[in-house]
mmCIF file of C-alpha atoms and ligand atoms in Angstrom:
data_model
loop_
_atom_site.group_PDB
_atom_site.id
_atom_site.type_symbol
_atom_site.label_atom_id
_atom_site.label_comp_id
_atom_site.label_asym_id
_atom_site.label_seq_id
_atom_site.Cartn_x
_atom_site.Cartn_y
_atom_site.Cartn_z
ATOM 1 C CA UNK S 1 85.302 -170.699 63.222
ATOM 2 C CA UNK S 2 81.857 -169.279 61.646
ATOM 3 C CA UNK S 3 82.177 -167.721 57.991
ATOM 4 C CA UNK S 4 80.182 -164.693 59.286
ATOM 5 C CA UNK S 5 79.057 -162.080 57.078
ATOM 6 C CA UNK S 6 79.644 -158.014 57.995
ATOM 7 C CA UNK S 7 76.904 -158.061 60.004
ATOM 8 C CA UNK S 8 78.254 -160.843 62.420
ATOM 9 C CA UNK S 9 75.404 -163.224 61.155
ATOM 10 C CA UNK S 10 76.680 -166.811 60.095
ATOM 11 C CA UNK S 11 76.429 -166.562 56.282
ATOM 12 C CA UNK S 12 74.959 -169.938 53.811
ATOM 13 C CA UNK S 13 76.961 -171.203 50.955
ATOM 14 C CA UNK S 14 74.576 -171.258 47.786
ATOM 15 C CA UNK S 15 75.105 -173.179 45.087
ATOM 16 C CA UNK S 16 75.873 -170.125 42.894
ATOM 17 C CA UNK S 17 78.408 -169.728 45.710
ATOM 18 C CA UNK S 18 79.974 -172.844 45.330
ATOM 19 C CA UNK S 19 79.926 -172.566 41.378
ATOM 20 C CA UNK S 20 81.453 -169.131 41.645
ATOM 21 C CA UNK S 21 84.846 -170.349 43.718
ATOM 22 C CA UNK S 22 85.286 -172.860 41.023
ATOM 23 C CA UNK S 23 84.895 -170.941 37.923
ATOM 24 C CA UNK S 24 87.019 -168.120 39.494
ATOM 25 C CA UNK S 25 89.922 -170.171 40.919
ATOM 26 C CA UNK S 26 92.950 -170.854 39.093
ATOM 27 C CA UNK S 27 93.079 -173.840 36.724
ATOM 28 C CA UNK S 28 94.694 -176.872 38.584
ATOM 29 C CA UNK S 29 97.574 -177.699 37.349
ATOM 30 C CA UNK S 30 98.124 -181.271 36.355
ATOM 31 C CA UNK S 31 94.299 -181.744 36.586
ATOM 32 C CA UNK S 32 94.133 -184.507 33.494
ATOM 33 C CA UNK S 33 96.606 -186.587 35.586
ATOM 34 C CA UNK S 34 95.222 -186.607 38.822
ATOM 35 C CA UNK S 35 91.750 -187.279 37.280
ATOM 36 C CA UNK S 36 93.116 -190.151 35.660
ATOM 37 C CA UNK S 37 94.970 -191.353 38.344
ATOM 38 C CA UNK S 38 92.005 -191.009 41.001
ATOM 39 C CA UNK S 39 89.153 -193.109 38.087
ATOM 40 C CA UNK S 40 92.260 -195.892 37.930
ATOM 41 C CA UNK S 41 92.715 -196.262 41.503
ATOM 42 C CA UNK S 42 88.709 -196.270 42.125
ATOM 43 C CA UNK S 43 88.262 -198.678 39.157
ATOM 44 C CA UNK S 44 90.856 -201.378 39.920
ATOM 45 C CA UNK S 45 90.041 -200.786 43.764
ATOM 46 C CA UNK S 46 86.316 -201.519 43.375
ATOM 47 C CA UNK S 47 87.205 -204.558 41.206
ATOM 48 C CA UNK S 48 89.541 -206.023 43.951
ATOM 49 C CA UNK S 49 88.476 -208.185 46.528
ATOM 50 C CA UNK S 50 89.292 -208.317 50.414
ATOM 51 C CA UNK S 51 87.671 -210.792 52.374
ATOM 52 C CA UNK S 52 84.994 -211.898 49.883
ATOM 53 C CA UNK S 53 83.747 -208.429 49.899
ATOM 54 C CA UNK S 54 84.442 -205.797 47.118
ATOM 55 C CA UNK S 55 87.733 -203.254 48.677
ATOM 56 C CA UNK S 56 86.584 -200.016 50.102
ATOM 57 C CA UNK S 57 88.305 -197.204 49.254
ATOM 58 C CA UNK S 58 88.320 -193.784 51.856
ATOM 59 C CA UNK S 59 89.509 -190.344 50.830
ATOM 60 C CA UNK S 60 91.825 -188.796 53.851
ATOM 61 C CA UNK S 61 92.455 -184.891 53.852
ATOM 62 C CA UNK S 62 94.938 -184.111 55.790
ATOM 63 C CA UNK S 63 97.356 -180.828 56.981
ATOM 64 C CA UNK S 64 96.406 -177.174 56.565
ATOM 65 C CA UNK S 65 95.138 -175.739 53.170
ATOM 66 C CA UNK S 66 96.774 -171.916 52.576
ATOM 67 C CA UNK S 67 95.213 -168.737 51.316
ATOM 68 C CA UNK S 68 97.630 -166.952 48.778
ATOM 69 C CA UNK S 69 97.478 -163.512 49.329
ATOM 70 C CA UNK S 70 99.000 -162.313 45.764
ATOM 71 C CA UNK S 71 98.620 -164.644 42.380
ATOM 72 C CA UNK S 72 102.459 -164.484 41.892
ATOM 73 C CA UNK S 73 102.478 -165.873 45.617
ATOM 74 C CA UNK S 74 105.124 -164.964 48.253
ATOM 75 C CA UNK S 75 102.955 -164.402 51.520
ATOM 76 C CA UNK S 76 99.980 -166.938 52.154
ATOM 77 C CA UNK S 77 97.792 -167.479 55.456
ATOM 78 C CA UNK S 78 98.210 -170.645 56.856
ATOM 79 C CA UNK S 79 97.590 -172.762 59.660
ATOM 80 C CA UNK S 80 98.776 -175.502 62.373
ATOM 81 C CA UNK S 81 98.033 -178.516 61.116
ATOM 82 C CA UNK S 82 100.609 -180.740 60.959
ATOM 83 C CA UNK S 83 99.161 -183.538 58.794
ATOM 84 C CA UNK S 84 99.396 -186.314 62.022
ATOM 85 C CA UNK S 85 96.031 -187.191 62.300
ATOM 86 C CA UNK S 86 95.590 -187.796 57.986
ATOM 87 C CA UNK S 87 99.101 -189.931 57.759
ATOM 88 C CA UNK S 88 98.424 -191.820 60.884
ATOM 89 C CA UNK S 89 94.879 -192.896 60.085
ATOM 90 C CA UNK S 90 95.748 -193.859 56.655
ATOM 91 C CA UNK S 91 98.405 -196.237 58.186
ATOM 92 C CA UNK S 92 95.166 -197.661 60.039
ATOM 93 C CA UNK S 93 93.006 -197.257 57.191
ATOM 94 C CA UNK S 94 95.427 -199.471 54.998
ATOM 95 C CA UNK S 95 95.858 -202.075 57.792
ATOM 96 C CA UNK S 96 92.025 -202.788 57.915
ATOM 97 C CA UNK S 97 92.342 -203.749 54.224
ATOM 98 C CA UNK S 98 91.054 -200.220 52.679
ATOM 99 C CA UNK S 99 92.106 -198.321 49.631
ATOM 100 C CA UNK S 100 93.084 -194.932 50.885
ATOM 101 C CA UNK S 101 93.343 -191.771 48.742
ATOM 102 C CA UNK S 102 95.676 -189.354 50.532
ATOM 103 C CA UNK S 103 95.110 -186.155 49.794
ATOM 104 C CA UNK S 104 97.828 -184.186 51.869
ATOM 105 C CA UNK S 105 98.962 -180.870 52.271
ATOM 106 C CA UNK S 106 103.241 -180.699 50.597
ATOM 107 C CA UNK S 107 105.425 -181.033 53.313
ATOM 108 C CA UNK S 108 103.373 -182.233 56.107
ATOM 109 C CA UNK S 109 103.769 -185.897 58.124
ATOM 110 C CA UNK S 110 103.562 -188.984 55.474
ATOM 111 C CA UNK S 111 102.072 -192.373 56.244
ATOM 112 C CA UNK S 112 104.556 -194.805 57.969
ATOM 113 C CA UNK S 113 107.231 -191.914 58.616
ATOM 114 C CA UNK S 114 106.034 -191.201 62.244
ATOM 115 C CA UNK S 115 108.832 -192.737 63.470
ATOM 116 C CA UNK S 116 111.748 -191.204 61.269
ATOM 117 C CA UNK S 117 113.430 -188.115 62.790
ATOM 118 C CA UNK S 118 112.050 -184.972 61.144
ATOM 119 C CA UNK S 119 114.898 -184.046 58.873
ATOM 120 C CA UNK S 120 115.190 -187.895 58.084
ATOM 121 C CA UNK S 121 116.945 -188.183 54.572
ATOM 122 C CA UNK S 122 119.714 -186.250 56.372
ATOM 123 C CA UNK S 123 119.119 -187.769 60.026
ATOM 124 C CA UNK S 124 118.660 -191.587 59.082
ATOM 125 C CA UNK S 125 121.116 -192.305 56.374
ATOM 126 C CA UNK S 126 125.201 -191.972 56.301
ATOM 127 C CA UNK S 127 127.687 -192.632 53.435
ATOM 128 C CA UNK S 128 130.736 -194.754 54.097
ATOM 129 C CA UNK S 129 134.260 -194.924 53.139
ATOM 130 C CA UNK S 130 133.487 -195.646 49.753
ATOM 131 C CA UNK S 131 130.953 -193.043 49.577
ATOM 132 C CA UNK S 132 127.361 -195.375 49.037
ATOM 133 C CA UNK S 133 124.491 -194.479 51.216
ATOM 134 C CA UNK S 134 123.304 -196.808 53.943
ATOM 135 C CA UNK S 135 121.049 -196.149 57.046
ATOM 136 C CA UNK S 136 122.523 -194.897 60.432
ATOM 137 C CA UNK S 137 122.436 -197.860 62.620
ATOM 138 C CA UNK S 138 120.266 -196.046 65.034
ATOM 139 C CA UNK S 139 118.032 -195.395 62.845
ATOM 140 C CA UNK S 140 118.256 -198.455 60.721
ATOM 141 C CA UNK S 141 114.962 -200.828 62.036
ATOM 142 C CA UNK S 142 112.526 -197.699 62.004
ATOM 143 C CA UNK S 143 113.956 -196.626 58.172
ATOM 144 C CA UNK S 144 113.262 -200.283 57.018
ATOM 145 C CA UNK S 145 109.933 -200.577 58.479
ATOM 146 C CA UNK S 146 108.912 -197.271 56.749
ATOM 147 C CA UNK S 147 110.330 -198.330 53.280
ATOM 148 C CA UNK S 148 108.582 -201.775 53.822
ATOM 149 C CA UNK S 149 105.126 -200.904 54.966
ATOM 150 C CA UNK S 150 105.094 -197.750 52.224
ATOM 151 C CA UNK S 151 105.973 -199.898 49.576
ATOM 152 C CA UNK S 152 103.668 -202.869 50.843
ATOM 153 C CA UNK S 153 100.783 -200.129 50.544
ATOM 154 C CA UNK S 154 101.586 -199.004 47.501
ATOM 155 C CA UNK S 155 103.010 -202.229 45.465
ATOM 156 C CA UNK S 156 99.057 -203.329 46.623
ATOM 157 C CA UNK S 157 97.676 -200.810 45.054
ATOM 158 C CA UNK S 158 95.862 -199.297 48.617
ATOM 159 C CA UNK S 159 97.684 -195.793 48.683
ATOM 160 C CA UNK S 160 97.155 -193.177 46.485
ATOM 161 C CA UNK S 161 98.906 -190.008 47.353
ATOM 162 C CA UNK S 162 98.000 -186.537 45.707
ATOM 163 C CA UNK S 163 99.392 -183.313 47.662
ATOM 164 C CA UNK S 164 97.578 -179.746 47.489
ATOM 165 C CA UNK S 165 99.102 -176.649 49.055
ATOM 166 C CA UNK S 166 96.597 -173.991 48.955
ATOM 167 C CA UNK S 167 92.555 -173.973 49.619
ATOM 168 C CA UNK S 168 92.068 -173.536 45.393
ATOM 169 C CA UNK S 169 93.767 -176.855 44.852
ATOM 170 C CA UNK S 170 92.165 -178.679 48.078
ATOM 171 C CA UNK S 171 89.084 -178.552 46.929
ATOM 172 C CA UNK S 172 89.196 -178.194 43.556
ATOM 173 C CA UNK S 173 90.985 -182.394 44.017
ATOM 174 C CA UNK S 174 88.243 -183.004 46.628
ATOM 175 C CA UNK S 175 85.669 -182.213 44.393
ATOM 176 C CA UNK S 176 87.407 -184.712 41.493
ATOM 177 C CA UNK S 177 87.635 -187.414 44.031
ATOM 178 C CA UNK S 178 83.857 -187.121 45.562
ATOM 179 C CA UNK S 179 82.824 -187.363 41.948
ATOM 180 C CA UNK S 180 85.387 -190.283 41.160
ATOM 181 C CA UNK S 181 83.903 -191.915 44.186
ATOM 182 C CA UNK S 182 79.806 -191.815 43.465
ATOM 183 C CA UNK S 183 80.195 -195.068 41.583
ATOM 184 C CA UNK S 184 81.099 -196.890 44.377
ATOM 185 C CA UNK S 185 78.099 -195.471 46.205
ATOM 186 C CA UNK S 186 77.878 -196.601 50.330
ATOM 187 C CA UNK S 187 81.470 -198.258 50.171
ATOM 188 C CA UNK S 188 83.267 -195.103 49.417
ATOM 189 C CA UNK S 189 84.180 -192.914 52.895
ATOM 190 C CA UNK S 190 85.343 -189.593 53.559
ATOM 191 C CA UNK S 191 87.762 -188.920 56.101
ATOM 192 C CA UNK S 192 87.957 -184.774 56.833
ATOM 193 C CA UNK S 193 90.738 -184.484 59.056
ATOM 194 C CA UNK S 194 92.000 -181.406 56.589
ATOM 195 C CA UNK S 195 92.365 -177.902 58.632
ATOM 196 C CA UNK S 196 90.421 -175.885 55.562
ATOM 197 C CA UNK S 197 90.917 -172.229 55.768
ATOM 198 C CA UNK S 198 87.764 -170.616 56.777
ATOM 199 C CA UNK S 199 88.690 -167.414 54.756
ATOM 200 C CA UNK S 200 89.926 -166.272 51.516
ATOM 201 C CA UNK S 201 91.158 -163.923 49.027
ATOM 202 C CA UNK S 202 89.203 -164.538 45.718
ATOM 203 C CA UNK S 203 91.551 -164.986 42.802
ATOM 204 C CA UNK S 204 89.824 -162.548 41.313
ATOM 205 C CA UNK S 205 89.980 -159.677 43.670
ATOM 206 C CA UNK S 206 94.186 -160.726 44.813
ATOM 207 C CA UNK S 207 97.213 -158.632 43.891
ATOM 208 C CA UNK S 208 98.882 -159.670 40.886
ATOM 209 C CA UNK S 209 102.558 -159.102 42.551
ATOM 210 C CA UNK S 210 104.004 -159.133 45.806
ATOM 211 C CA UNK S 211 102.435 -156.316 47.952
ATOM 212 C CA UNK S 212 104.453 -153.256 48.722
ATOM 213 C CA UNK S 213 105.203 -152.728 51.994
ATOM 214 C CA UNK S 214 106.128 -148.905 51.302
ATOM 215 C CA UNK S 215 102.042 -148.479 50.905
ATOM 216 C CA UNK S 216 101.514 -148.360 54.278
ATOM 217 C CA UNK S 217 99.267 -150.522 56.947
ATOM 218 C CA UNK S 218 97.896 -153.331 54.684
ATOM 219 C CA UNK S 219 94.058 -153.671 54.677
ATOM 220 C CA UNK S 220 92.194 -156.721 53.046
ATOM 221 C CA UNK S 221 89.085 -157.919 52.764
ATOM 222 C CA UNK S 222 88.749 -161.706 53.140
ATOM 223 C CA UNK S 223 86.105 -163.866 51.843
ATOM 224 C CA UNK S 224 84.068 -166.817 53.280
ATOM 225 C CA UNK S 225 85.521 -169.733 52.168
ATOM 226 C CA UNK S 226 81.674 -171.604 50.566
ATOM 227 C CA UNK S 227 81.286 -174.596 52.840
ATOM 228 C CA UNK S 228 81.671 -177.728 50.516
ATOM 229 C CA UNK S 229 80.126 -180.721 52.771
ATOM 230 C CA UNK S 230 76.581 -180.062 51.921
ATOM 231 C CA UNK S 231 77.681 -180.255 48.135
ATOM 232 C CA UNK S 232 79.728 -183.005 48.967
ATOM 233 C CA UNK S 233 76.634 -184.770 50.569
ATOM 234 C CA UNK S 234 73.761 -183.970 48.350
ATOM 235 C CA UNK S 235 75.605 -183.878 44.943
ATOM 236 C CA UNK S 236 78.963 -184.855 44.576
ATOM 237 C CA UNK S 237 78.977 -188.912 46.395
ATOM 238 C CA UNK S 238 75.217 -188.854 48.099
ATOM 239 C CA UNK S 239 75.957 -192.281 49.110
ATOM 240 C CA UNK S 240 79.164 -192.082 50.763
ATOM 241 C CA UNK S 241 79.864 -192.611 54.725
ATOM 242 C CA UNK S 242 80.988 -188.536 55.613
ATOM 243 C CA UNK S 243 83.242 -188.053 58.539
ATOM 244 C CA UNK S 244 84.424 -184.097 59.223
ATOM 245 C CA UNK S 245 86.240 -183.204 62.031
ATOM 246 C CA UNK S 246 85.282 -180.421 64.639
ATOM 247 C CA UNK S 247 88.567 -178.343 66.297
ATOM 248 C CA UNK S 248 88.093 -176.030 68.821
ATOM 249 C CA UNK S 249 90.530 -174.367 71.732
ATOM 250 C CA UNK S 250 87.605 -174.040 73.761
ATOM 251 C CA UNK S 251 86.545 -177.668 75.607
ATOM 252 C CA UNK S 252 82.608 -175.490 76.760
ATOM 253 C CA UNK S 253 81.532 -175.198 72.838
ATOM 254 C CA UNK S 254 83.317 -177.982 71.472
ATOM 255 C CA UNK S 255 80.603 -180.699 71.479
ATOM 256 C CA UNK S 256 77.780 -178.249 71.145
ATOM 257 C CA UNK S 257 79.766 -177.013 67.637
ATOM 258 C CA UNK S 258 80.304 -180.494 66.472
ATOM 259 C CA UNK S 259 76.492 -181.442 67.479
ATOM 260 C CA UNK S 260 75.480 -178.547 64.804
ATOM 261 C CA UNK S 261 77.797 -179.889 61.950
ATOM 262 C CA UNK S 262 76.313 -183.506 62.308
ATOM 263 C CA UNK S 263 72.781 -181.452 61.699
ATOM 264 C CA UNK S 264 73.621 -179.122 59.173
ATOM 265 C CA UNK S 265 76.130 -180.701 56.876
ATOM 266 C CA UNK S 266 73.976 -184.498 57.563
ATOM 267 C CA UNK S 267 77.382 -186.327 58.294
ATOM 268 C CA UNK S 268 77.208 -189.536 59.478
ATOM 269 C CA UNK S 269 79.784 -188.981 62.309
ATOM 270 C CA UNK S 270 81.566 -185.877 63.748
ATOM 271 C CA UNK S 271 84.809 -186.068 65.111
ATOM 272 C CA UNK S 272 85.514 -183.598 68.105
ATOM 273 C CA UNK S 273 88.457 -182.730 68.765
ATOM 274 C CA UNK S 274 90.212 -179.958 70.990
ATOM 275 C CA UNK S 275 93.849 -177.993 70.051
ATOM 276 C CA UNK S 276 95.886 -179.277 73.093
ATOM 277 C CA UNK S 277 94.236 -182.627 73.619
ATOM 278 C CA UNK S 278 94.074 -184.392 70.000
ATOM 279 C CA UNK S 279 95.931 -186.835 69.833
ATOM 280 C CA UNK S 280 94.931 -188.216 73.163
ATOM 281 C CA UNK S 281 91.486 -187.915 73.032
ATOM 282 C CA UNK S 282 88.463 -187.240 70.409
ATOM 283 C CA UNK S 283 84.345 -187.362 70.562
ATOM 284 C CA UNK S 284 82.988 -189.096 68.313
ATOM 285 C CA UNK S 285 79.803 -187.864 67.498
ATOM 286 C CA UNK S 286 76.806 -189.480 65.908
ATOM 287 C CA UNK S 287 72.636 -189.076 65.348
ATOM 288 C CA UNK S 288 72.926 -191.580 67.824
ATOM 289 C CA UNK S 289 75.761 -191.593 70.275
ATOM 290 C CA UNK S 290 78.718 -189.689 71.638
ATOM 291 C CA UNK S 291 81.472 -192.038 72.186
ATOM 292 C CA UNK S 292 84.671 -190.594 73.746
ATOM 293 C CA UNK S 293 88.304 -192.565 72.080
ATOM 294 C CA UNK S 294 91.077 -192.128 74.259
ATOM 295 C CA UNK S 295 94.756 -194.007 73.566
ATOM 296 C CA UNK S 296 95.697 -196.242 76.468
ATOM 297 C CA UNK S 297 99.228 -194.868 76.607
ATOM 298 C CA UNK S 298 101.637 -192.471 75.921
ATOM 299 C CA UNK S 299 103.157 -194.732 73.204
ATOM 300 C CA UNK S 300 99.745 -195.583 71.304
ATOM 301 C CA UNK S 301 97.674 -193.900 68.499
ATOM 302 C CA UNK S 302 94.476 -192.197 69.460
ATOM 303 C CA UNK S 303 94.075 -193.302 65.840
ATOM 304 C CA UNK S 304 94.381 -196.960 66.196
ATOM 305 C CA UNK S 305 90.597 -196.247 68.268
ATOM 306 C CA UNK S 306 89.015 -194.087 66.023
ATOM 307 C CA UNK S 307 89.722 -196.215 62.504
ATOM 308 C CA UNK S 308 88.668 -199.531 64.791
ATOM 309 C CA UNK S 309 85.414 -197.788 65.308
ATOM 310 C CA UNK S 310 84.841 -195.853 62.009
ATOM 311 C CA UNK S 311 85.192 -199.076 60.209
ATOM 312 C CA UNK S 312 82.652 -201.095 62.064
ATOM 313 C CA UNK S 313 80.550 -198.272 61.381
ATOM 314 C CA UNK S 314 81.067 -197.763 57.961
ATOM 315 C CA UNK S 315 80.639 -201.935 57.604
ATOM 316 C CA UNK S 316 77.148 -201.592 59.283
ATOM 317 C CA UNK S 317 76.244 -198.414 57.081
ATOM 318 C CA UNK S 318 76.837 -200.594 53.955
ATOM 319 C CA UNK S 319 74.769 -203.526 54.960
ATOM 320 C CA UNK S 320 71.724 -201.129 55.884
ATOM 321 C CA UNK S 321 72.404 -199.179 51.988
ATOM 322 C CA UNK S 322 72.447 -202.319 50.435
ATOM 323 C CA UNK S 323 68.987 -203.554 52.437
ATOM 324 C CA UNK S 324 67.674 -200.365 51.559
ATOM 325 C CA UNK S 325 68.746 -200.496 48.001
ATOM 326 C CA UNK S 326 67.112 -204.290 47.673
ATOM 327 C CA UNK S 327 63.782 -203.854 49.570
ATOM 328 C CA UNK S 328 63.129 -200.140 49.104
ATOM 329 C CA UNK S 329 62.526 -200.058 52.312
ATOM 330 C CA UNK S 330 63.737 -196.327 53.866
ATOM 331 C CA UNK S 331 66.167 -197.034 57.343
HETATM 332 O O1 PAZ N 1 97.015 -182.245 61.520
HETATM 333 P P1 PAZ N 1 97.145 -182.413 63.009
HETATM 334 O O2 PAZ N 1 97.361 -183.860 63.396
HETATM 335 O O3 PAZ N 1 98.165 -181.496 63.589
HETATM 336 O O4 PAZ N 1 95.749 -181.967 63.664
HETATM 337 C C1 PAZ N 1 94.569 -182.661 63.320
HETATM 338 C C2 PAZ N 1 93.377 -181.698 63.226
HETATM 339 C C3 PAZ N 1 93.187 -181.002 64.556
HETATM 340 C C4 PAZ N 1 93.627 -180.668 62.127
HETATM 341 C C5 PAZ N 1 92.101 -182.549 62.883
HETATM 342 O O5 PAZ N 1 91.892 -183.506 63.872
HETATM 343 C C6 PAZ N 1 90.877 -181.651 62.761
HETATM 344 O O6 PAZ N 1 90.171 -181.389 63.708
HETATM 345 N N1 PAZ N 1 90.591 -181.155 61.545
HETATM 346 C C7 PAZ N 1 89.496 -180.228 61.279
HETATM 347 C C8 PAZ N 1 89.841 -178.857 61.789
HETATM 348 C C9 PAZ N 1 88.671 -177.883 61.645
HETATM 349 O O7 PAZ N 1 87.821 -177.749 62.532
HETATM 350 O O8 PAZ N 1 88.639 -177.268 60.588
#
């Protein structure tokens, strides 16, 4: 969807925009700890080796952010992203030897838990006689293979997971991560499989306390939500290999929409993807091809694809930064 302004023209984001949203949104809680633990995990990542080659790291977004419609919140807008796409991907991400920074909407799919039923502390495990936990035997091989990979990733040091619920604490951890991230310049990605809410209330302008129904028909002005990729881009990691991620319900404007974000935001790939479809099929879209990724069958990842090709791509995107950054020379 188009932020358009009230005259149905597609409105900019200015950087007095962008400033604006941050100075007026709440403070983030626990932001000294998640600063600290995003420099430590970029540090001892970019020390680390993998292959004779210095570890990439790539930030995943992933599930729906939510717009809080009073500050002492108890309705929000939200939307239908489940968080698949973000936890799968980082399982691929991981298993091509990157350092993954999930940032993750609370409560939506985890890596390595696609598997487990959905209520699965309840579904998986049982207690016996003498009352100690153990896993349901039907469940059993699928619980151990989540405990092992999850704790393989993070014993490693290769997962990082930091959860946001609403669109003030999405971005306000993006924008400490694309910072984090500038000092490892080209082998730093972003991953933007996040569904960010379009619109928003500004925390300025929101009810205090829970809205009274008794007032009548409830009318409310919502804001554009200022479009953070060019900031991203041009200020925050310049160097980093962008990837956002282009939904639409209707197949006719799809690639056409994603086309226009490859232009405008200057990502290095777009990937398009439509409501009913996703996880069987995405467009990858670059400056200089359109490559669709479909999954074989019913019981692969479209995922599995997509990382295959994103990391070949990143891997050539490095070695043309680093000719760049030893001749001069302008690719
Ligand atoms: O989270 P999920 O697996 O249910 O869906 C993934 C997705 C459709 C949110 C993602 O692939 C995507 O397109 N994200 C960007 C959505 C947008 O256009 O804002």
């Amino acid at each position: 969807m188009d932020s358009r302004n009230g005259l149905g023209a597609p409105q900019e984001t200015s950087d007095a925009d962008i400033e604006s949203f941050f100075e007026s949104a709440p403070p983030l809680r626990d932001s000294f700890n998640v600063s600290r633990k995003v420099k430590e995990f970029i540090e001892r990542n970019s020390r680390s080796f993998e292959n004779g080659r210095s570890t990439r790291v790539v930030c995943v977004t992933s599930g729906g952010t939510t717009v809080p419609l009073e500050q002492r919140c108890v309705r929000f807008i939200d939307n239908f992203s489940s968080g698949h796409r973000g936890a799968t991907s980082t399982e691929y991400f991981v298993k091509a030897g990157y350092a993954v920074i999930f940032l993750h909407r609370r409560g939506t799919c985890q890596p390595y838990c696609g598997s487990l039923p959905e209520d699965s502390l309840l579904d998986c495990f049982e207690l016996t006689e003498d009352s100690t936990v153990q896993a349901c035997p039907s469940h059993a091989e699928a619980v151990k293979r989540a405990i092992r990979n999850h704790h393989a990733a993070v014993e490693e040091g290769l997962l990082l997971k930091l959860p946001y619920t609403t669109i003030f604490e999405y971005l306000q951890i993006l924008r400490v991560i694309a910072i984090s991230m500038r000092s490892i310049g080209s082998c730093g990605m972003f991953y933007l499989a996040a569904a960010v809410s379009d619109f928003y209330v500004p925390w300025e302008s929101m009810a205090e306390h829970k809205i009274q129904s008794a007032a009548g028909p409830l009318d409310m002005r919502l804001a554009p939500v200022p479009k953070m990729l060019s900031v991203l881009r041009n200020k925050w990691a310049p160097a980093a290999f962008c990837i956002s991620f282009k939904l639409e319900t209707d197949p006719k404007i799809l690639l056409e929409k994603a086309d226009k974000a490859l232009r405008k935001y200057k990502m290095h790939m777009v990937v398009a993807n439509e409501l009913s479809t996703r996880n069987e099929e995405v467009v990858v879209i670059s400056s200089s091809d359109r490559i669709a990724v479909r999954r074989e069958h019913q019981n692969e990842d479209v995922e599995k694809h997509l990382i295959d090709l994103l990391v070949e791509r990143h891997a050539v995107y490095i070695e043309k930064s680093s000719t760049v950054a030893l001749t001069g020379e302008v690719v």
